[in-house]
mmCIF file of C-alpha atoms in Angstrom:
data_model
loop_
_atom_site.group_PDB
_atom_site.id
_atom_site.type_symbol
_atom_site.label_atom_id
_atom_site.label_comp_id
_atom_site.label_asym_id
_atom_site.label_seq_id
_atom_site.Cartn_x
_atom_site.Cartn_y
_atom_site.Cartn_z
ATOM 1 C CA UNK F 1 -13.330 13.661 -18.322
ATOM 2 C CA UNK F 2 -13.481 16.604 -20.666
ATOM 3 C CA UNK F 3 -16.669 15.767 -21.413
ATOM 4 C CA UNK F 4 -17.982 15.535 -18.073
ATOM 5 C CA UNK F 5 -16.498 18.591 -17.269
ATOM 6 C CA UNK F 6 -18.378 20.322 -20.168
ATOM 7 C CA UNK F 7 -21.750 18.682 -19.506
ATOM 8 C CA UNK F 8 -21.752 19.963 -15.865
ATOM 9 C CA UNK F 9 -20.562 23.486 -16.626
ATOM 10 C CA UNK F 10 -22.980 23.595 -19.312
ATOM 11 C CA UNK F 11 -25.822 22.983 -17.282
ATOM 12 C CA UNK F 12 -26.861 19.635 -18.697
ATOM 13 C CA UNK F 13 -26.425 17.327 -16.198
ATOM 14 C CA UNK F 14 -25.430 17.369 -12.347
ATOM 15 C CA UNK F 15 -22.461 16.137 -11.124
ATOM 16 C CA UNK F 16 -23.359 13.018 -9.695
ATOM 17 C CA UNK F 17 -25.146 12.457 -13.114
ATOM 18 C CA UNK F 18 -22.027 13.218 -14.916
ATOM 19 C CA UNK F 19 -19.872 11.335 -12.589
ATOM 20 C CA UNK F 20 -22.095 8.222 -13.207
ATOM 21 C CA UNK F 21 -22.344 8.475 -16.654
ATOM 22 C CA UNK F 22 -18.510 9.190 -17.870
ATOM 23 C CA UNK F 23 -17.137 6.906 -14.497
ATOM 24 C CA UNK F 24 -15.518 10.286 -12.959
ATOM 25 C CA UNK F 25 -14.978 11.356 -9.619
ATOM 26 C CA UNK F 26 -17.808 13.590 -8.295
ATOM 27 C CA UNK F 27 -15.377 15.820 -6.493
ATOM 28 C CA UNK F 28 -13.238 16.550 -9.216
ATOM 29 C CA UNK F 29 -16.317 17.430 -11.066
ATOM 30 C CA UNK F 30 -17.477 19.600 -8.097
ATOM 31 C CA UNK F 31 -14.340 21.583 -7.778
ATOM 32 C CA UNK F 32 -14.285 22.211 -11.847
ATOM 33 C CA UNK F 33 -17.778 23.460 -11.534
ATOM 34 C CA UNK F 34 -16.880 25.951 -8.439
ATOM 35 C CA UNK F 35 -13.722 26.857 -10.345
ATOM 36 C CA UNK F 36 -13.413 26.495 -14.132
ATOM 37 C CA UNK F 37 -9.752 27.057 -13.945
ATOM 38 C CA UNK F 38 -8.886 24.250 -11.757
ATOM 39 C CA UNK F 39 -6.832 22.116 -13.992
ATOM 40 C CA UNK F 40 -7.121 18.592 -13.823
ATOM 41 C CA UNK F 41 -3.909 16.473 -13.857
ATOM 42 C CA UNK F 42 -4.513 13.473 -15.657
ATOM 43 C CA UNK F 43 -1.234 11.914 -15.197
ATOM 44 C CA UNK F 44 -1.564 11.929 -11.202
ATOM 45 C CA UNK F 45 -2.268 9.019 -9.343
ATOM 46 C CA UNK F 46 -1.422 6.719 -6.429
ATOM 47 C CA UNK F 47 1.312 4.927 -8.515
ATOM 48 C CA UNK F 48 3.461 5.611 -11.669
ATOM 49 C CA UNK F 49 3.976 3.064 -14.162
ATOM 50 C CA UNK F 50 7.518 1.739 -13.809
ATOM 51 C CA UNK F 51 7.765 -0.124 -17.290
ATOM 52 C CA UNK F 52 6.714 0.732 -20.732
ATOM 53 C CA UNK F 53 4.426 -1.595 -22.355
ATOM 54 C CA UNK F 54 7.101 -3.382 -24.315
ATOM 55 C CA UNK F 55 8.823 -4.161 -21.155
ATOM 56 C CA UNK F 56 5.640 -5.593 -19.421
ATOM 57 C CA UNK F 57 5.335 -7.820 -22.636
ATOM 58 C CA UNK F 58 8.747 -9.060 -21.921
ATOM 59 C CA UNK F 59 7.771 -9.966 -18.459
ATOM 60 C CA UNK F 60 4.629 -11.316 -19.620
ATOM 61 C CA UNK F 61 5.857 -13.767 -22.118
ATOM 62 C CA UNK F 62 8.610 -14.760 -20.195
ATOM 63 C CA UNK F 63 6.093 -15.984 -17.323
ATOM 64 C CA UNK F 64 3.640 -17.550 -20.044
ATOM 65 C CA UNK F 65 6.776 -19.331 -21.304
ATOM 66 C CA UNK F 66 7.856 -20.711 -18.122
ATOM 67 C CA UNK F 67 4.242 -21.914 -17.271
ATOM 68 C CA UNK F 68 4.360 -23.747 -20.264
ATOM 69 C CA UNK F 69 7.414 -25.804 -19.528
ATOM 70 C CA UNK F 70 5.923 -26.283 -16.019
ATOM 71 C CA UNK F 71 7.921 -24.030 -14.150
ATOM 72 C CA UNK F 72 5.218 -22.052 -12.506
ATOM 73 C CA UNK F 73 6.878 -18.565 -10.638
ATOM 74 C CA UNK F 74 5.816 -17.662 -7.257
ATOM 75 C CA UNK F 75 4.392 -13.835 -6.853
ATOM 76 C CA UNK F 76 7.808 -13.351 -5.141
ATOM 77 C CA UNK F 77 10.109 -14.530 -8.129
ATOM 78 C CA UNK F 78 7.962 -12.260 -10.190
ATOM 79 C CA UNK F 79 8.386 -9.177 -7.860
ATOM 80 C CA UNK F 80 12.262 -10.276 -7.869
ATOM 81 C CA UNK F 81 11.909 -10.306 -11.585
ATOM 82 C CA UNK F 82 10.573 -6.949 -12.071
ATOM 83 C CA UNK F 83 13.277 -5.429 -10.096
ATOM 84 C CA UNK F 84 16.310 -7.049 -12.092
ATOM 85 C CA UNK F 85 14.159 -6.038 -15.173
ATOM 86 C CA UNK F 86 14.274 -2.482 -13.735
ATOM 87 C CA UNK F 87 18.031 -2.548 -12.884
ATOM 88 C CA UNK F 88 18.931 -4.267 -16.204
ATOM 89 C CA UNK F 89 17.116 -1.058 -18.373
ATOM 90 C CA UNK F 90 18.423 1.486 -16.033
ATOM 91 C CA UNK F 91 15.032 2.351 -14.955
ATOM 92 C CA UNK F 92 14.203 4.689 -12.000
ATOM 93 C CA UNK F 93 11.986 3.123 -9.542
ATOM 94 C CA UNK F 94 11.094 2.983 -5.810
ATOM 95 C CA UNK F 95 11.629 -0.780 -5.011
ATOM 96 C CA UNK F 96 13.263 -1.430 -1.705
ATOM 97 C CA UNK F 97 15.588 -4.532 -0.933
ATOM 98 C CA UNK F 98 16.018 -5.630 -4.411
ATOM 99 C CA UNK F 99 12.381 -6.838 -4.838
ATOM 100 C CA UNK F 100 9.412 -4.841 -6.324
ATOM 101 C CA UNK F 101 6.319 -4.318 -4.139
ATOM 102 C CA UNK F 102 3.014 -6.606 -3.853
ATOM 103 C CA UNK F 103 1.029 -3.542 -5.586
ATOM 104 C CA UNK F 104 3.006 -4.003 -8.840
ATOM 105 C CA UNK F 105 3.208 -7.579 -8.849
ATOM 106 C CA UNK F 106 -0.791 -7.559 -8.235
ATOM 107 C CA UNK F 107 -1.545 -4.697 -10.946
ATOM 108 C CA UNK F 108 0.817 -6.581 -13.134
ATOM 109 C CA UNK F 109 -1.044 -9.872 -13.026
ATOM 110 C CA UNK F 110 -4.620 -8.056 -12.961
ATOM 111 C CA UNK F 111 -3.872 -6.839 -16.507
ATOM 112 C CA UNK F 112 -2.453 -10.130 -17.827
ATOM 113 C CA UNK F 113 -5.924 -11.542 -16.466
ATOM 114 C CA UNK F 114 -8.001 -8.903 -17.794
ATOM 115 C CA UNK F 115 -6.407 -8.904 -21.344
ATOM 116 C CA UNK F 116 -5.249 -5.776 -21.429
ATOM 117 C CA UNK F 117 -1.958 -6.418 -23.121
ATOM 118 C CA UNK F 118 -1.722 -8.499 -26.243
ATOM 119 C CA UNK F 119 0.030 -11.261 -26.543
ATOM 120 C CA UNK F 120 2.284 -12.186 -28.695
ATOM 121 C CA UNK F 121 1.567 -14.555 -31.871
#
């Protein structure tokens, strides 16, 4: 993000070109160009992570172990397990009715499928 902002403010490239090149939102670059004092909150987003990487790895390992033993789990079970993991570790969350939301489960599975987590050896 900082490289994109620097290239736009210095005039090396347009907001559109910097947006494509650095894969950042064009509107953010335009705001920054109009007002260089505009602060970019890089921690903001629609969703905040509930678990740290070690906890996600624990959940991933459990799911893979059960799959190897031919006990595949449904999305509902994954969501319930995520809720139970947060309760067991005293993690603040916004889950309702003792089950995690479908967005958590979908994002978790997408990360596993994309190989963003390193599987234990």
